[in-house]
Short mmCIF file of C-alpha atoms in Angstrom, two decimals:
data_model
loop_
_atom_site.label_atom_id
_atom_site.label_comp_id
_atom_site.label_asym_id
_atom_site.label_seq_id
_atom_site.Cartn_x
_atom_site.Cartn_y
_atom_site.Cartn_z
CA MET A 173 93.31 93.67 177.83
CA TRP A 174 91.96 94.18 181.30
CA PRO A 175 88.60 92.41 181.66
CA SER A 176 86.83 93.48 184.78
CA SER A 177 83.46 92.90 186.43
CA VAL A 178 81.43 95.31 188.49
CA CYS A 179 78.66 94.21 190.87
CA GLU A 180 75.88 96.68 191.83
CA ILE A 181 73.48 95.47 194.55
CA ILE A 182 69.92 96.71 194.28
CA TYR A 183 67.95 96.61 197.49
CA ALA A 184 64.19 97.03 197.79
CA LYS A 185 62.81 97.88 201.18
CA ILE A 186 58.99 98.12 200.83
CA ALA A 187 57.63 97.82 197.27
CA CYS A 188 58.57 95.67 194.36
CA LEU A 189 60.84 97.36 191.82
CA PHE A 190 61.43 96.89 188.18
CA PHE A 191 64.97 97.89 187.14
CA LYS A 192 66.81 98.43 183.90
CA VAL A 193 70.50 99.02 183.31
CA LYS A 194 71.66 101.16 180.31
CA THR A 195 75.16 102.06 179.15
CA THR A 196 76.60 104.60 176.73
CA ASN A 197 78.80 101.90 175.10
CA PRO A 198 76.75 98.69 174.80
CA LYS A 199 79.21 96.92 172.51
CA LYS A 200 81.96 97.28 175.10
CA TYR A 201 80.16 95.99 178.12
CA CYS A 202 78.07 92.89 178.86
CA VAL A 203 75.40 93.41 181.55
CA ARG A 204 73.69 90.42 183.07
CA PRO A 205 70.84 90.81 183.88
CA ASN A 206 70.11 94.24 182.30
CA THR A 207 66.48 94.12 183.45
CA GLY A 208 64.72 92.43 186.38
CA ILE A 209 62.52 92.64 189.42
CA VAL A 210 63.41 93.07 193.08
CA THR A 211 60.95 92.02 195.74
CA PRO A 212 60.79 93.78 199.13
CA ARG A 213 63.74 93.25 201.37
CA SER A 214 65.73 91.31 198.82
CA THR A 215 68.74 92.01 196.60
CA CYS A 216 69.73 91.43 192.99
CA ASP A 217 73.29 91.23 191.77
CA VAL A 218 74.04 92.82 188.34
CA ILE A 219 77.34 91.75 186.85
CA VAL A 220 78.98 94.14 184.32
CA THR A 221 81.80 92.60 182.27
CA MET A 222 84.03 94.67 180.05
CA GLN A 223 85.20 93.13 176.80
CA ALA A 224 88.92 92.59 176.29
CA GLN A 225 90.61 95.72 174.82
CA LYS A 226 93.58 95.79 172.47
CA GLU A 227 95.43 98.51 174.46
CA ALA A 228 94.98 100.56 177.59
CA PRO A 229 94.26 104.33 177.21
CA ALA A 230 97.29 106.49 177.74
CA ASP A 231 95.68 108.75 180.40
CA MET A 232 93.59 105.83 181.95
CA GLN A 233 90.49 108.01 181.54
CA CYS A 234 87.09 106.66 180.48
CA LYS A 235 83.95 108.56 179.42
CA ASP A 236 81.62 105.54 179.55
CA LYS A 237 78.64 105.72 181.93
CA PHE A 238 75.84 103.50 183.18
CA LEU A 239 72.28 104.50 184.00
CA LEU A 240 70.28 102.46 186.57
CA GLN A 241 66.54 103.05 186.30
CA SER A 242 63.95 101.72 188.71
CA VAL A 243 60.11 101.85 188.74
CA LYS A 244 57.73 100.79 191.50
CA THR A 245 55.37 97.96 190.73
CA VAL A 246 52.81 95.83 192.58
CA ASP A 247 53.29 92.40 194.08
CA GLY A 248 52.77 89.40 191.90
CA THR A 249 54.43 90.77 188.78
CA SER A 250 57.21 88.95 187.00
CA PRO A 251 60.19 89.99 184.84
CA LYS A 252 58.14 89.07 181.75
CA ASP A 253 55.88 92.08 182.51
CA ILE A 254 58.70 94.52 182.06
CA THR A 255 58.29 96.83 179.02
CA ALA A 256 60.35 99.71 177.68
CA ASP A 257 57.36 102.10 178.23
CA MET A 258 57.58 101.60 182.01
CA PHE A 259 60.83 103.53 182.12
CA ASN A 260 59.51 106.45 179.95
CA LYS A 261 59.20 109.61 182.00
CA GLU A 262 57.24 111.37 179.27
CA ALA A 263 54.43 108.79 179.65
CA GLY A 264 53.97 109.99 183.26
CA HIS A 265 55.82 107.21 185.00
CA VAL A 266 57.87 107.98 188.12
CA VAL A 267 61.39 106.75 187.24
CA GLU A 268 64.24 106.80 189.72
CA GLU A 269 67.64 107.09 188.04
CA CYS A 270 71.19 106.67 189.25
CA LYS A 271 74.20 107.41 187.02
CA LEU A 272 77.43 105.50 187.44
CA ARG A 273 80.79 106.45 185.90
CA VAL A 274 83.40 103.98 184.74
CA LEU A 275 86.75 104.26 186.41
CA TYR A 276 89.85 102.46 185.25
CA VAL A 277 92.15 101.07 187.96
CA SER A 278 95.75 100.24 187.24
CA PRO A 279 96.83 96.68 188.11
CA PRO A 280 98.91 96.36 191.29
CA GLN A 281 102.68 96.48 190.78
CA PRO A 282 104.55 93.33 191.70
CA PRO A 283 106.82 93.60 194.73
CA SER A 284 110.47 94.18 194.03
CA PRO A 285 112.61 91.03 194.42
CA VAL A 286 114.65 90.81 197.62
CA PRO A 287 118.40 90.08 196.96
CA GLU A 288 119.50 86.71 198.17
CA GLY A 289 121.49 86.70 201.43
CA SER A 290 120.06 90.01 202.62
CA GLU A 291 118.67 89.89 206.14
CA GLU A 292 115.25 91.23 207.06
CA GLY A 293 115.39 94.87 208.02
CA SER A 294 118.83 95.41 206.52
CA SER A 295 119.44 97.09 203.19
CA PRO A 296 120.81 95.10 200.25
CA ARG A 297 124.48 94.95 199.75
CA GLY A 298 125.14 98.40 198.44
CA SER A 299 127.07 99.22 195.41
CA VAL A 300 127.65 102.90 196.35
CA SER A 301 128.87 104.23 199.65
CA GLU A 302 127.55 107.31 201.46
CA ASN A 303 130.02 109.64 199.83
CA GLY A 304 129.00 108.41 196.34
CA ASN A 305 132.04 106.23 195.71
CA ALA A 306 131.84 102.54 194.91
CA ASN A 307 132.59 100.21 197.77
CA GLY A 308 135.84 98.25 197.56
CA SER A 309 134.08 95.15 198.81
CA ASP A 310 131.91 95.06 195.66
CA PHE A 311 134.96 95.07 193.40
CA THR A 312 136.55 92.32 195.54
CA GLN A 313 133.49 90.19 195.31
CA ALA A 314 133.27 90.68 191.57
CA ALA A 315 136.91 89.76 191.05
CA ARG A 316 136.49 86.73 193.29
CA GLY A 317 133.50 85.65 191.23
CA PHE A 318 135.54 85.76 188.04
CA THR A 319 138.39 83.86 189.59
CA GLU A 320 136.07 81.23 191.02
CA ARG A 321 134.72 80.38 187.55
CA PRO A 322 137.58 78.54 185.81
CA GLU A 323 135.14 76.50 183.72
CA SER A 324 133.70 79.54 182.02
CA GLN A 325 137.14 80.95 181.36
CA ASP A 326 138.30 77.62 179.87
CA LYS A 327 135.28 77.56 177.64
CA SER A 328 135.90 81.07 176.41
CA ALA A 329 139.55 80.28 175.74
CA GLU A 330 138.58 77.21 173.76
CA ALA A 331 136.05 79.21 171.75
CA ARG A 332 138.66 81.89 170.90
CA ALA A 333 141.18 79.14 169.79
CA LEU A 334 138.51 77.49 167.66
CA ILE A 335 137.63 80.79 165.98
CA SER A 336 141.31 81.51 165.32
CA ARG A 337 141.86 78.02 163.78
CA LEU A 338 138.80 78.35 161.54
CA THR A 339 139.95 81.78 160.39
CA GLU A 340 143.39 80.41 159.48
CA GLU A 341 141.85 77.45 157.59
CA LYS A 342 139.62 79.82 155.73
CA ASN A 343 142.62 81.97 154.65
CA ASN A 344 144.54 78.84 153.53
CA ALA A 345 141.59 77.70 151.43
CA ILE A 346 141.38 81.08 149.76
CA GLN A 347 145.09 81.00 148.91
CA GLN A 348 144.85 77.47 147.54
CA ASN A 349 141.92 78.47 145.42
CA SER A 350 143.82 81.36 143.91
CA LYS A 351 146.78 79.14 143.14
CA LEU A 352 144.56 76.68 141.36
CA HIS A 353 143.14 79.42 139.23
CA GLN A 354 146.55 80.53 138.28
CA GLU A 355 147.69 77.01 137.32
CA LEU A 356 144.56 76.58 135.17
CA GLU A 357 145.36 79.79 133.33
CA LEU A 358 148.93 78.56 132.67
CA LEU A 359 147.70 75.26 131.42
CA LYS A 360 145.25 76.94 129.06
CA ARG A 361 148.00 79.18 127.64
CA GLU A 362 150.41 76.23 127.17
CA GLY A 363 147.74 74.26 125.40
CA ASN A 364 147.07 77.08 123.04
CA LYS A 365 150.77 77.40 122.21
CA SER A 366 151.16 73.66 121.62
CA ARG A 367 148.20 73.64 119.29
CA GLY A 368 149.67 76.57 117.33
CA GLY A 369 153.08 74.90 117.03
CA VAL A 370 151.62 71.60 115.72
CA SER A 371 149.66 73.35 113.01
CA PHE A 372 152.78 75.23 111.91
CA VAL A 373 154.81 71.99 111.64
CA ILE A 374 152.05 70.34 109.56
CA VAL A 375 152.02 73.26 107.15
CA VAL A 376 155.80 73.03 106.74
CA LEU A 377 155.66 69.32 106.06
CA ILE A 378 152.93 69.72 103.51
CA GLY A 379 155.02 72.39 101.72
CA LEU A 380 158.05 70.15 101.64
CA LEU A 381 155.99 67.21 100.27
CA GLY A 382 154.66 69.48 97.60
CA ILE A 383 158.16 70.62 96.61
CA ILE A 384 159.43 66.99 96.44
CA MET A 385 156.39 65.84 94.38
CA GLY A 386 156.92 68.72 91.91
CA TYR A 387 160.61 67.87 91.58
CA LEU A 388 159.88 64.20 90.91
CA MET A 389 157.26 65.02 88.35
CA LYS A 390 159.65 67.26 86.49
CA LYS A 391 162.22 64.44 86.26
CA THR A 392 159.74 62.01 84.90
#
């Protein structure tokens, strides 16, 4: 989230020095180089880069530390001769140590934007007067701004008219839909009645034919 780099300069005055850099959180920091040799009257830059973090700590406090160890050596040695046993105090080696704490620094805040039209050394056009009341000039400027924008007012009026027209068309469509449903119900009812009437007429005709046939058969 806030990658940073720290540069420690190691300076050897008389003798050659082997150095080694340790940290309490090796997964979080990348140290290059973490071991090396410094010849007399020369320097060596050690770059410490912190890995990107997902979120910043709430209190901006860090408990991580670095330990810089150095051991004297003779001339003619190379970084390949460095071993872990050289920095072991228990083995009788004289090891100089320096502890470094990690300190988080907040990023600088961007400068506040300067209102347009304000002169250098003068305060921005205030919205509140000294007695706490709003200045009349602010209201005048606001009203003038609204009156000087006829295009925006025309667009808003057109939008309101369009919304009103669409709402009216929607209501008309709903009414027509309900009327169509009612007409369909009436047609269904009339169709049922007509089918019922036709069947009754057919039954009556069949009955009359039966009576006539019976009468004719009796005469014969």
